[in-house]
Amino acid sequence: MIPVLLLAASEPAKAPGIEEQRFIECVAEVEANADAAIRSAENWRLSGGGLNARLCLGLAYAQLKRWPAAQLAFELAAKEAERNRDGRSAGFWVQSGNAALAGGLHRQARNALDSALSSGLRKGAEEGEAHLDRARASAALGEFAPARTDIDAALKLIPADPLAWLLSATLARREGNLTRAAADIEEAARRSPDDAAVALEAGNIAILSGAPDAAKRAWQAAVKNGADSVAGKAAAEALKQF
């Protein structure tokens, strides 16, 4: 999954009128012309724009999918927020981690999410999602033990999230624990029955468990539910063996 950095979710807390208005204008420019927004945010930062300027710069880079630059902009915003004792630092670390994940910078992603989780994210969904993102970074680095620790923590915090169960099932398959994988993908399917990615993983687990008919049905469902998606295309490829 590629994380989505939502502009609305990144709007800063209440600020003086002029500063707040400038940020609103910068976000609007990000949506209209991200290249121009980068120039505006840089000029604003150089003239003393501070945190909000760095935040807008990160959003502009993210809009253009310039992930390493976005990751660095959010990281610098997080560090400045920590120096200023600004309560937004944990959120900026999460955004830095998400940008790093999107850019395949898994070590940087995990470091950023370490900082986010140690900065005091709110209990519940916010903390659970950060554990899930850090698990994805660890799994991509081939470090399954810390990934499992984070996924299990996420499942306690956000048990209704089908993505948490999907990622848990995928990790269990990669760990060779097909019993756990089958149980977790069943939970994911119960919560998101029409998700092509869930159906693809169900097929992957079934074929490794010696159940080719079940694998075929699951992959067919993945194609039906998302033929043009990455999962749907992977399922269509897997069906060729039949």
Coordinates of C-alpha atoms in Angstrom, one line a residue:
M1 CA 0.0 0.0 0.0
I2 CA 1.2 3.4 -0.8
P3 CA 0.4 5.9 1.9
V4 CA -1.7 8.9 1.1
L5 CA -0.7 12.2 2.6
L6 CA -4.0 14.1 3.0
L7 CA -3.6 17.8 2.8
A8 CA -6.7 18.5 5.0
A9 CA -5.3 16.3 7.7
S10 CA -2.1 18.2 7.8
E11 CA -3.6 21.7 8.4
P12 CA -1.8 23.2 11.4
A13 CA -3.4 24.0 14.7
K14 CA -4.7 27.5 15.3
A15 CA -2.1 30.2 14.4
P16 CA -2.1 34.0 14.2
G17 CA -4.4 35.2 11.4
I18 CA -1.7 36.2 8.9
E19 CA 0.3 33.0 9.4
E20 CA -2.8 30.8 9.1
Q21 CA -4.0 32.6 6.0
R22 CA -0.6 32.2 4.3
F23 CA -0.7 28.4 5.1
I24 CA -4.2 28.1 3.6
E25 CA -3.0 29.9 0.5
C26 CA 0.1 27.7 0.2
V27 CA -2.0 24.5 0.5
A28 CA -4.4 25.8 -2.2
E29 CA -1.3 26.4 -4.4
V30 CA -0.1 22.9 -3.7
E31 CA -3.3 21.5 -5.2
A32 CA -3.3 23.9 -8.1
N33 CA 0.4 24.0 -9.0
A34 CA 2.8 22.0 -6.8
D35 CA 5.9 23.3 -8.5
A36 CA 4.9 26.9 -7.9
A37 CA 4.0 26.0 -4.3
I38 CA 7.6 24.7 -3.7
R39 CA 9.0 28.0 -4.8
S40 CA 6.5 29.9 -2.6
A41 CA 7.1 27.7 0.4
E42 CA 10.9 28.0 0.0
N43 CA 10.6 31.8 -0.2
W44 CA 8.3 31.8 2.8
R45 CA 10.7 29.6 4.8
L46 CA 13.7 31.8 4.0
S47 CA 11.7 34.9 5.2
G48 CA 11.0 33.3 8.5
G49 CA 8.0 31.1 7.7
G50 CA 9.0 28.4 10.2
L51 CA 7.0 25.2 10.7
N52 CA 4.1 26.0 8.5
A53 CA 6.4 26.8 5.6
R54 CA 8.3 23.5 6.0
L55 CA 4.9 21.7 6.2
C56 CA 3.7 23.2 3.0
L57 CA 7.0 22.4 1.3
G58 CA 6.6 18.8 2.3
L59 CA 3.0 18.7 1.1
A60 CA 4.1 20.1 -2.3
Y61 CA 6.9 17.5 -2.7
A62 CA 4.4 14.8 -1.7
Q63 CA 1.9 16.0 -4.3
L64 CA 4.6 15.6 -6.9
K65 CA 5.6 12.2 -5.5
R66 CA 9.1 13.5 -4.8
W67 CA 9.3 11.2 -1.8
P68 CA 12.9 11.7 -0.6
A69 CA 12.4 15.5 -0.6
A70 CA 9.0 15.2 1.1
Q71 CA 10.5 12.9 3.7
L72 CA 13.3 15.4 4.5
A73 CA 10.9 18.4 4.6
F74 CA 8.6 16.6 7.1
E75 CA 11.6 15.4 9.2
L76 CA 13.0 19.0 9.4
A77 CA 9.5 20.2 10.4
A78 CA 9.4 17.5 13.1
K79 CA 12.7 18.4 14.5
E80 CA 11.8 22.1 14.5
A81 CA 8.6 21.3 16.3
E82 CA 10.5 19.4 18.9
R83 CA 12.8 22.4 19.5
N84 CA 9.9 24.7 19.8
R85 CA 7.9 22.3 22.0
D86 CA 5.2 22.3 19.3
G87 CA 2.6 19.5 19.8
R88 CA 2.6 18.6 16.1
S89 CA 6.0 16.9 16.1
A90 CA 4.7 13.4 16.3
G91 CA 2.4 14.0 13.3
F92 CA 5.2 15.4 11.3
W93 CA 7.3 12.3 12.1
V94 CA 4.4 10.1 10.8
Q95 CA 4.3 12.1 7.6
S96 CA 8.0 11.8 7.2
G97 CA 7.7 8.0 7.7
N98 CA 4.9 7.8 5.2
A99 CA 6.8 9.7 2.6
A100 CA 9.8 7.4 3.1
L101 CA 7.7 4.3 2.8
A102 CA 6.2 5.6 -0.4
G103 CA 9.7 6.2 -1.8
G104 CA 11.0 2.8 -0.7
L105 CA 13.3 4.4 1.9
H106 CA 12.5 1.7 4.5
R107 CA 15.3 2.4 7.0
Q108 CA 14.5 6.1 7.1
A109 CA 10.8 5.2 7.4
R110 CA 11.4 3.1 10.4
N111 CA 13.6 5.7 12.1
A112 CA 10.9 8.4 11.5
L113 CA 8.2 6.1 12.9
D114 CA 10.4 5.3 15.9
S115 CA 10.5 9.0 16.6
A116 CA 6.7 9.3 16.1
L117 CA 5.9 6.6 18.5
S118 CA 8.3 7.9 21.1
S119 CA 6.8 11.4 20.7
G120 CA 3.5 10.6 22.3
L121 CA 1.0 9.8 19.5
R122 CA -2.6 9.6 20.8
K123 CA -3.7 6.2 21.9
G124 CA -6.0 4.4 19.5
A125 CA -6.1 4.7 15.7
E126 CA -3.2 7.2 15.5
E127 CA -0.8 5.0 17.4
G128 CA -2.1 1.8 15.8
E129 CA -1.6 3.2 12.3
A130 CA 2.0 4.2 13.2
H131 CA 2.7 0.6 14.5
L132 CA 1.3 -0.7 11.2
D133 CA 3.5 1.6 9.1
R134 CA 6.6 0.7 11.1
A135 CA 5.8 -3.0 10.7
R136 CA 5.7 -2.5 6.9
A137 CA 9.1 -0.9 7.0
S138 CA 10.6 -3.7 9.1
A139 CA 9.0 -6.4 6.8
A140 CA 10.4 -4.6 3.8
L141 CA 13.9 -4.8 5.4
G142 CA 13.4 -8.5 6.0
E143 CA 13.2 -8.1 9.8
F144 CA 10.1 -10.1 10.6
A145 CA 10.4 -10.2 14.4
P146 CA 10.0 -6.4 15.0
A147 CA 7.4 -6.4 12.2
R148 CA 5.3 -9.0 14.1
T149 CA 5.7 -7.1 17.4
D150 CA 4.3 -4.0 15.7
I151 CA 1.5 -5.7 13.9
D152 CA 0.3 -7.4 17.1
A153 CA 0.4 -4.1 18.8
A154 CA -1.7 -2.6 16.0
L155 CA -4.2 -5.4 16.1
K156 CA -4.9 -4.5 19.8
L157 CA -5.3 -0.8 19.0
I158 CA -7.2 -1.0 15.7
P159 CA -8.8 -4.5 15.6
A160 CA -11.6 -3.4 13.2
D161 CA -9.1 -2.4 10.5
P162 CA -9.0 -5.0 7.7
L163 CA -5.6 -3.7 6.6
A164 CA -4.1 -4.7 9.9
W165 CA -5.4 -8.3 9.5
L166 CA -4.3 -8.4 5.8
L167 CA -0.7 -7.3 6.7
S168 CA -0.7 -9.8 9.6
A169 CA -1.7 -12.6 7.3
T170 CA 0.9 -11.6 4.7
L171 CA 3.6 -11.5 7.4
A172 CA 2.5 -14.9 8.8
R173 CA 2.7 -16.4 5.3
R174 CA 6.2 -15.0 4.9
E175 CA 7.1 -16.4 8.3
G176 CA 5.9 -19.8 7.2
N177 CA 3.1 -19.8 9.8
L178 CA 0.2 -20.8 7.4
T179 CA -2.2 -21.6 10.3
R180 CA -1.9 -18.0 11.6
A181 CA -2.0 -16.7 8.0
A182 CA -5.3 -18.5 7.2
A183 CA -6.9 -17.3 10.4
D184 CA -5.9 -13.7 9.9
I185 CA -6.9 -13.5 6.2
E186 CA -10.3 -14.9 7.2
E187 CA -10.6 -11.9 9.6
A188 CA -9.5 -9.5 6.9
A189 CA -12.1 -11.0 4.5
R190 CA -14.9 -10.7 7.1
R191 CA -14.2 -7.0 7.5
S192 CA -13.5 -6.2 3.8
P193 CA -15.2 -8.9 1.6
D194 CA -14.8 -7.1 -1.7
D195 CA -11.1 -6.1 -1.3
A196 CA -9.0 -7.5 -4.2
A197 CA -5.8 -7.4 -2.1
V198 CA -7.4 -9.5 0.6
A199 CA -8.6 -12.0 -2.0
L200 CA -5.2 -12.1 -3.6
E201 CA -3.5 -12.9 -0.3
A202 CA -6.2 -15.5 0.5
G203 CA -5.3 -17.3 -2.7
N204 CA -1.6 -17.1 -2.0
I205 CA -2.1 -18.7 1.4
A206 CA -4.5 -21.3 0.0
I207 CA -2.1 -22.4 -2.7
L208 CA 0.8 -22.8 -0.2
S209 CA -1.6 -24.8 2.1
G210 CA -2.3 -27.3 -0.6
A211 CA -5.8 -26.1 -1.5
P212 CA -5.6 -25.2 -5.2
D213 CA -9.4 -25.0 -5.7
A214 CA -9.7 -22.5 -2.9
A215 CA -6.8 -20.5 -4.3
K216 CA -8.4 -20.4 -7.7
R217 CA -11.7 -19.1 -6.2
A218 CA -9.9 -16.5 -4.2
W219 CA -7.9 -15.3 -7.2
Q220 CA -11.0 -15.2 -9.4
A221 CA -12.6 -13.0 -6.7
A222 CA -9.6 -10.7 -6.7
V223 CA -9.9 -10.2 -10.5
K224 CA -13.6 -9.7 -10.2
N225 CA -13.3 -7.1 -7.5
G226 CA -10.3 -5.2 -8.9
A227 CA -9.3 -6.3 -12.4
D228 CA -7.3 -3.1 -13.0
S229 CA -5.7 -2.9 -9.6
V230 CA -2.2 -4.2 -8.8
A231 CA -3.8 -7.1 -6.7
G232 CA -6.2 -7.9 -9.5
K233 CA -3.5 -8.1 -12.1
A234 CA -1.3 -10.3 -9.8
A235 CA -4.3 -12.6 -9.3
A236 CA -4.9 -12.8 -13.1
E237 CA -1.2 -13.8 -13.5
A238 CA -1.5 -16.4 -10.8
L239 CA -4.6 -17.9 -12.4
K240 CA -2.6 -18.8 -15.6
Q241 CA -1.2 -21.9 -13.8
F242 CA -4.7 -23.3 -14.0

